[in-house]
mmCIF file of C-alpha atoms in Angstrom:
data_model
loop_
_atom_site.group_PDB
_atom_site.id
_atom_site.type_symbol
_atom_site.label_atom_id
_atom_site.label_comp_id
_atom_site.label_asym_id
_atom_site.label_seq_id
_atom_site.Cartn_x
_atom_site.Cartn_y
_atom_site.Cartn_z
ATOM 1 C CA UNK A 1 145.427 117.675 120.852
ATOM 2 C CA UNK A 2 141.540 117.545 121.276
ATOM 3 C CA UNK A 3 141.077 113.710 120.562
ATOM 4 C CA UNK A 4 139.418 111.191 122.531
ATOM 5 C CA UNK A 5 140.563 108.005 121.478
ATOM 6 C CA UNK A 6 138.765 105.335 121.843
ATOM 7 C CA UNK A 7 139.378 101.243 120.929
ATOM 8 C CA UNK A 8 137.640 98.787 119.232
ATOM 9 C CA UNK A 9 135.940 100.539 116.498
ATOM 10 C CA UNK A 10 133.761 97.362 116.109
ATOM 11 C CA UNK A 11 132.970 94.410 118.150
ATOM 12 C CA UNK A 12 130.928 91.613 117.779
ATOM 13 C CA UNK A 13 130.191 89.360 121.206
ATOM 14 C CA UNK A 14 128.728 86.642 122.292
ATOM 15 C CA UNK A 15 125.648 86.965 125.441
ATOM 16 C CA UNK A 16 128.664 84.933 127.337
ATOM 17 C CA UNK A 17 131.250 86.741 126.512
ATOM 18 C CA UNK A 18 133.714 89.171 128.219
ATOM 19 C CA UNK A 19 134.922 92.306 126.541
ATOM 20 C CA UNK A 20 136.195 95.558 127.336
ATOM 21 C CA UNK A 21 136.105 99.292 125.657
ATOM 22 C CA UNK A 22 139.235 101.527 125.962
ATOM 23 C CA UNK A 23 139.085 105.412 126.093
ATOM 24 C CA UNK A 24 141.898 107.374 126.264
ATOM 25 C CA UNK A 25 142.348 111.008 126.575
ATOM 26 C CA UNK A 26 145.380 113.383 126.744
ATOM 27 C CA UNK A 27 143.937 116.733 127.371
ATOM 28 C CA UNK A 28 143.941 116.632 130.645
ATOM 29 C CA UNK A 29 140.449 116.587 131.345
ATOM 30 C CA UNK A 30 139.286 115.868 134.769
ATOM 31 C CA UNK A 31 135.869 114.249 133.795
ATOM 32 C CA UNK A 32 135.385 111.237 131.585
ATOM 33 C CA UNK A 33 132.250 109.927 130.190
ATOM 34 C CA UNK A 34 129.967 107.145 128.752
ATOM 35 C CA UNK A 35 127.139 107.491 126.535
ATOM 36 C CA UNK A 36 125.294 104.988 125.126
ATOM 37 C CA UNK A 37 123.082 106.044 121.376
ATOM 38 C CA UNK A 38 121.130 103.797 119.399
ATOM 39 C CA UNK A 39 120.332 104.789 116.126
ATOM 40 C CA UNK A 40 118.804 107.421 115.323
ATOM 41 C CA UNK A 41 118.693 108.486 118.711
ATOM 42 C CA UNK A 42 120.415 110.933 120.847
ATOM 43 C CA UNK A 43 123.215 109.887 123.075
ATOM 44 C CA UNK A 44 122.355 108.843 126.614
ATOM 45 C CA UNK A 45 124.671 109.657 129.552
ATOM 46 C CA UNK A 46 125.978 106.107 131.398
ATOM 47 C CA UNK A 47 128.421 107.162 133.680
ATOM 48 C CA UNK A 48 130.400 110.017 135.048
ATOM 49 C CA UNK A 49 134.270 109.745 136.473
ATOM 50 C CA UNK A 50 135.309 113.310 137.871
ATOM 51 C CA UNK A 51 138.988 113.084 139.307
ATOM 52 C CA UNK A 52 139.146 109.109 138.964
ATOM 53 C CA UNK A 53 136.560 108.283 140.968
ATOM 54 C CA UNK A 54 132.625 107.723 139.959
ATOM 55 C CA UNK A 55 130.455 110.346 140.423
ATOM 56 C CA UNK A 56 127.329 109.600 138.559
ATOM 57 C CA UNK A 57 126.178 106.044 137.845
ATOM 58 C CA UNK A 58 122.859 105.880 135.499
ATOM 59 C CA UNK A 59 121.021 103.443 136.961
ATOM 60 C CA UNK A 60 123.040 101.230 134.435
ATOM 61 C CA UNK A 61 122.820 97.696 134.377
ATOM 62 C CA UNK A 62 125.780 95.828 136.546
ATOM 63 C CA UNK A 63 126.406 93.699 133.461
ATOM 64 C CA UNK A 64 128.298 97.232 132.512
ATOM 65 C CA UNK A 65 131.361 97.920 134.647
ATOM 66 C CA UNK A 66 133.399 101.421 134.385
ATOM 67 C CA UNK A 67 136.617 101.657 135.469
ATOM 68 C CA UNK A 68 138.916 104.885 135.719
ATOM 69 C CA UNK A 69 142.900 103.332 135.898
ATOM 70 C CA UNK A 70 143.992 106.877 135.742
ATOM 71 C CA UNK A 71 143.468 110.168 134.453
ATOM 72 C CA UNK A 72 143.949 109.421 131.151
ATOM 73 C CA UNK A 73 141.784 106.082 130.572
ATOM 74 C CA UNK A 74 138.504 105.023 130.739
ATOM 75 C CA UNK A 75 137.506 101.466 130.448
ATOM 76 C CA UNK A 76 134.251 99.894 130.007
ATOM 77 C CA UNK A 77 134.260 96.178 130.923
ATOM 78 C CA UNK A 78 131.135 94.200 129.679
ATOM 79 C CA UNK A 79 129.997 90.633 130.354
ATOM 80 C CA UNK A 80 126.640 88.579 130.169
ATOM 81 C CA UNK A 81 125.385 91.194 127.666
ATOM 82 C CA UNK A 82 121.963 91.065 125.900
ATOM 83 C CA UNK A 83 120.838 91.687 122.531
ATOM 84 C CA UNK A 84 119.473 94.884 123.009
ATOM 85 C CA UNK A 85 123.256 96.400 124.320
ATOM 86 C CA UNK A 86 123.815 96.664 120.558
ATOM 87 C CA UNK A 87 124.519 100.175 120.320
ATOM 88 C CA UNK A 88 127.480 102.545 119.455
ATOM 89 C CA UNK A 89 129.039 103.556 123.033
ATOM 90 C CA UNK A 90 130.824 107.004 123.332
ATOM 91 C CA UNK A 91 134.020 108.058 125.369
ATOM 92 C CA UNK A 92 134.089 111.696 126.292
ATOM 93 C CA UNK A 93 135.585 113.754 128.311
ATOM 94 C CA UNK A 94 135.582 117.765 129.323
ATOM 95 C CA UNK A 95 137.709 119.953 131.889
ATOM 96 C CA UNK A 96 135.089 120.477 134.572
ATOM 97 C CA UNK A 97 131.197 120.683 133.838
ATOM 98 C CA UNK A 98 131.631 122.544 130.073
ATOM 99 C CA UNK A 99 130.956 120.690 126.806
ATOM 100 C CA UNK A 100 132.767 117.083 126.392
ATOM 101 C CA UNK A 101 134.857 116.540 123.531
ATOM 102 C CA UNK A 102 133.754 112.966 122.317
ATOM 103 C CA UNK A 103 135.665 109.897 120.472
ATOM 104 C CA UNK A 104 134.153 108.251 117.268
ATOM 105 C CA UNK A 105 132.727 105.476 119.353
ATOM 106 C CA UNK A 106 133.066 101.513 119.676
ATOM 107 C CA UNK A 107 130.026 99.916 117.744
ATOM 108 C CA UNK A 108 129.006 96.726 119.776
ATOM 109 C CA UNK A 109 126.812 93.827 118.144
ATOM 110 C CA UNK A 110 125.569 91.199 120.670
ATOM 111 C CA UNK A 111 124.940 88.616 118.606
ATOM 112 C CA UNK B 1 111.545 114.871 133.486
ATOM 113 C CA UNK B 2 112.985 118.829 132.349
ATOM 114 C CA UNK B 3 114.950 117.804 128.814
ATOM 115 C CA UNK B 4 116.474 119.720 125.924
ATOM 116 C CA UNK B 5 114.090 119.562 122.718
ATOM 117 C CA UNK B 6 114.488 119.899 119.145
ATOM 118 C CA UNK B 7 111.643 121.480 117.332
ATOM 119 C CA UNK B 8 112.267 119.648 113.700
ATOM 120 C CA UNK B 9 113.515 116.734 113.172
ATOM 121 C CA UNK B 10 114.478 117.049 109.248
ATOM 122 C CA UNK B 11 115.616 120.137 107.478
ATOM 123 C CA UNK B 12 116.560 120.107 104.004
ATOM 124 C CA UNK B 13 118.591 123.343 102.792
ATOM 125 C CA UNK B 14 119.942 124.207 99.007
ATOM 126 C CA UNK B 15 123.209 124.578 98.766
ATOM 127 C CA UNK B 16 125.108 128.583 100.030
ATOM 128 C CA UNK B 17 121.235 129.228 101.824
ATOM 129 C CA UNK B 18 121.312 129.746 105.322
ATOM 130 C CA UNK B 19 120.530 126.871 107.833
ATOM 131 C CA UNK B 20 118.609 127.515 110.925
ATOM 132 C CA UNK B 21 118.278 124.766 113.338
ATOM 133 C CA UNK B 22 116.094 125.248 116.718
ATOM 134 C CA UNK B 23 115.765 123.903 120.263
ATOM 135 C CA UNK B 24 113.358 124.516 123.106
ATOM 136 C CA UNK B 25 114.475 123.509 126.405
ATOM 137 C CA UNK B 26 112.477 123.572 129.379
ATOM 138 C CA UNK B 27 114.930 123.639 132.538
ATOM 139 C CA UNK B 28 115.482 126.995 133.439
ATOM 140 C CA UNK B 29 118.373 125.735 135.904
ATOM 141 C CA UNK B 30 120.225 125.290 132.462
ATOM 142 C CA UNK B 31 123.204 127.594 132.552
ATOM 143 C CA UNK B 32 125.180 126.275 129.502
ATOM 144 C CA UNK B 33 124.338 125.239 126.036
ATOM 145 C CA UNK B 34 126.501 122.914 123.324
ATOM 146 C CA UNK B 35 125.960 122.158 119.523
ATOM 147 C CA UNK B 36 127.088 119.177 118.713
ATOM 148 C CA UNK B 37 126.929 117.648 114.958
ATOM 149 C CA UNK B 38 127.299 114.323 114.264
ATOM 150 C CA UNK B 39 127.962 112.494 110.933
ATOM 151 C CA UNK B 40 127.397 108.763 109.800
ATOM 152 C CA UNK B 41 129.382 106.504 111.749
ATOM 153 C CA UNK B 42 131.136 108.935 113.884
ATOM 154 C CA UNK B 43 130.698 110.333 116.999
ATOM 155 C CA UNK B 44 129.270 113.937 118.259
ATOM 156 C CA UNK B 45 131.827 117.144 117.330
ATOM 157 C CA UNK B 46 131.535 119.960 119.676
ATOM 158 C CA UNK B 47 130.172 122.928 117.391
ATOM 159 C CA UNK B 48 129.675 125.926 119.324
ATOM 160 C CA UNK B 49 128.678 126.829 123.088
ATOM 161 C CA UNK B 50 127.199 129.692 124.922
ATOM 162 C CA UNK B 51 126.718 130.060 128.194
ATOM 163 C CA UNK B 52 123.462 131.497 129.825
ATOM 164 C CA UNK B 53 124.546 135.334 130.340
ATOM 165 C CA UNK B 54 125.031 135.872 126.618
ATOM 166 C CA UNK B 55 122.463 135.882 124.116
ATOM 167 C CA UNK B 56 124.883 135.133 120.986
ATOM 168 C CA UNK B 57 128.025 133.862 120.094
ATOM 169 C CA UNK B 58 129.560 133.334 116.879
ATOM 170 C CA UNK B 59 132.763 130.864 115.054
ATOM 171 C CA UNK B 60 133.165 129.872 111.826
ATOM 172 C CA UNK B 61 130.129 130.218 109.703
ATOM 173 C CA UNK B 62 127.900 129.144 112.810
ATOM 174 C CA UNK B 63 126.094 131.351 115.216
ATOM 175 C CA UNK B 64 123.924 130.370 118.108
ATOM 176 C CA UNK B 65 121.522 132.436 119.964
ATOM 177 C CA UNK B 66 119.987 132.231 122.677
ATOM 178 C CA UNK B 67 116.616 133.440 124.052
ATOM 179 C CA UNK B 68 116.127 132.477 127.815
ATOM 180 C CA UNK B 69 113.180 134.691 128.153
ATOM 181 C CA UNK B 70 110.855 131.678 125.519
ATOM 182 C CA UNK B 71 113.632 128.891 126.500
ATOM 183 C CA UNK B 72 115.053 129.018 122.838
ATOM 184 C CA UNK B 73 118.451 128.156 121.631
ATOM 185 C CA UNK B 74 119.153 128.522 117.835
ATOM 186 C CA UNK B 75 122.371 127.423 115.768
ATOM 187 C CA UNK B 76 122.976 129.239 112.411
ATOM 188 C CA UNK B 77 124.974 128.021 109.284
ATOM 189 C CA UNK B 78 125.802 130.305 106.896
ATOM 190 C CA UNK B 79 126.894 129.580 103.319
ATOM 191 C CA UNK B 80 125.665 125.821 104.130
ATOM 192 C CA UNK B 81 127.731 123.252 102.140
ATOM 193 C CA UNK B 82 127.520 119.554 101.387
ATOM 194 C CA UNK B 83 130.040 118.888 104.050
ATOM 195 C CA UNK B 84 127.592 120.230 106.663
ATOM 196 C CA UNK B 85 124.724 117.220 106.105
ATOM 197 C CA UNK B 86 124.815 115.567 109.343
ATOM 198 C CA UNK B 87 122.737 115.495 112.963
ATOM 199 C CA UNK B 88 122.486 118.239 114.880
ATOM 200 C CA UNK B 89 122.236 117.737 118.716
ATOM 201 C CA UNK B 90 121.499 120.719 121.037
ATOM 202 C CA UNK B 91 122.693 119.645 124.491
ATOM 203 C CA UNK B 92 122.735 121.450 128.337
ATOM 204 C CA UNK B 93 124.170 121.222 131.369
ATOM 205 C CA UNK B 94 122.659 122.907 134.080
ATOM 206 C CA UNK B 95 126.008 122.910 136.837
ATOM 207 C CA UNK B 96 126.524 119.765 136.741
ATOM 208 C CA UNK B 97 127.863 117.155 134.829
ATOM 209 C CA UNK B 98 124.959 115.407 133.407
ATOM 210 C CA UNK B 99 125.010 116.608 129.363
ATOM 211 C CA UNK B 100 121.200 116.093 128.445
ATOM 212 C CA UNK B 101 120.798 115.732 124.593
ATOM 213 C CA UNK B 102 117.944 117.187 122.519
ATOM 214 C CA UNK B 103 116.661 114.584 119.949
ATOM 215 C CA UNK B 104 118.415 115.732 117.015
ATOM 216 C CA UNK B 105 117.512 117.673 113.498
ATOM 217 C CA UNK B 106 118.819 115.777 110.524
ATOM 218 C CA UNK B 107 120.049 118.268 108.105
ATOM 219 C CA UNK B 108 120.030 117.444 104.508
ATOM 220 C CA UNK B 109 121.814 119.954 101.686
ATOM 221 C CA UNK B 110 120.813 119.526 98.467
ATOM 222 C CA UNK B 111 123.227 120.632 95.557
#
């Protein structure tokens, strides 16, 4: 099993709302990942959970929260987004430092 | 900042001619090398890797080389077929786990 699963494929949110992105992997990878791509753009690396805890934070806006319940999940919890968070965010994850395996992505519209 | 480049960023192929896709990178920290392709709507699928004490690898129809003497990393597709039209990311990792994207050649096949 190589997937990376990640939930909603779509969601559309309000600047005051409060969402959440799933991930879930069962490879068991010790390093999980968020990218962030607009279009036609390469994907840019958010954050970086390496055994459960954070390890590399992106200078990301606190308006994005990661959160690591276990080994398995990744969750990205969003609230007082802007307009220009409309992307397509990417799960991924990878057993140490080599390539990540990615999901298909959760494409957000702030509206 | 040192990055991961793509030297095209279009390539349009006929159909069962060889593809050859190119990236310059300029960290020479960078140990380890990923192709990634991406189609419509979907996120980034791991290709191929090498790591930097081999000059070439091969899979399935695809073979990447490396040149760390000019900071070169090339992926090859032979027999290219419709299925293939997609964007191709190089990425690196130079020992740590901060995946840096190249920009991305859109490859087009034309029947």
């Amino acid at each position: 099993d190589t997937e990376v699963t990640q939930t909603p494929k779509h969601l559309v949110m309000g600047m005051t709302n409060k969402k959440s992105l799933k991930c879930e992997q069962h490879m068991g990878h010790r390093a999980m990942y968020w990218y962030k791509q607009k279009a036609k753009k390469p994907p840019e690396l958010m954050f970086v959970y390496s055994y459960e805890k954070l390890s590399i934070n992106e200078s990301v806006p606190s308006r994005f929260s990661p959160e690591c319940p276990n080994s398995s999940l990744l969750n990205l919890h969003l609230h007082a987004l802007q307009p220009e968070d409309s992307a397509l965010y990417l799960c991924a994850s990878s057993q140490g430092q080599d390539g990540a395996f990615f999901g298909q992505g959760t494409r957000l519209t702030v509206v | 900042g040192e990055n991961v480049g793509l030297h095209l960023p279009t390539l349009s192929v006929q159909e069962g001619d060889n593809s050859i896709i190119n990236c310059a990178y300029s960290n020479s920290a960078s140990d380890y090398f990923i192709w990634y392709k991406q189609e419509s709507g979907k996120g980034p699928q791991f290709i191929i890797d090498i790591r930097s004490n081999m000059d070439k690898r091969q899979g399935q129809r695809v073979t990447v080389l490396l040149n760390k003497t000019v900071k070169h990393l090339s992926l090859q597709i032979a027999a290219t077929q419709p299925g293939d039209s997609a964007v191709y990311f190089c990425a690196e990792n130079s020992n740590d786990y901060k995946l840096s994207f190249g920009a991305g050649t859109t490859v087009t096949v034309r029947a």
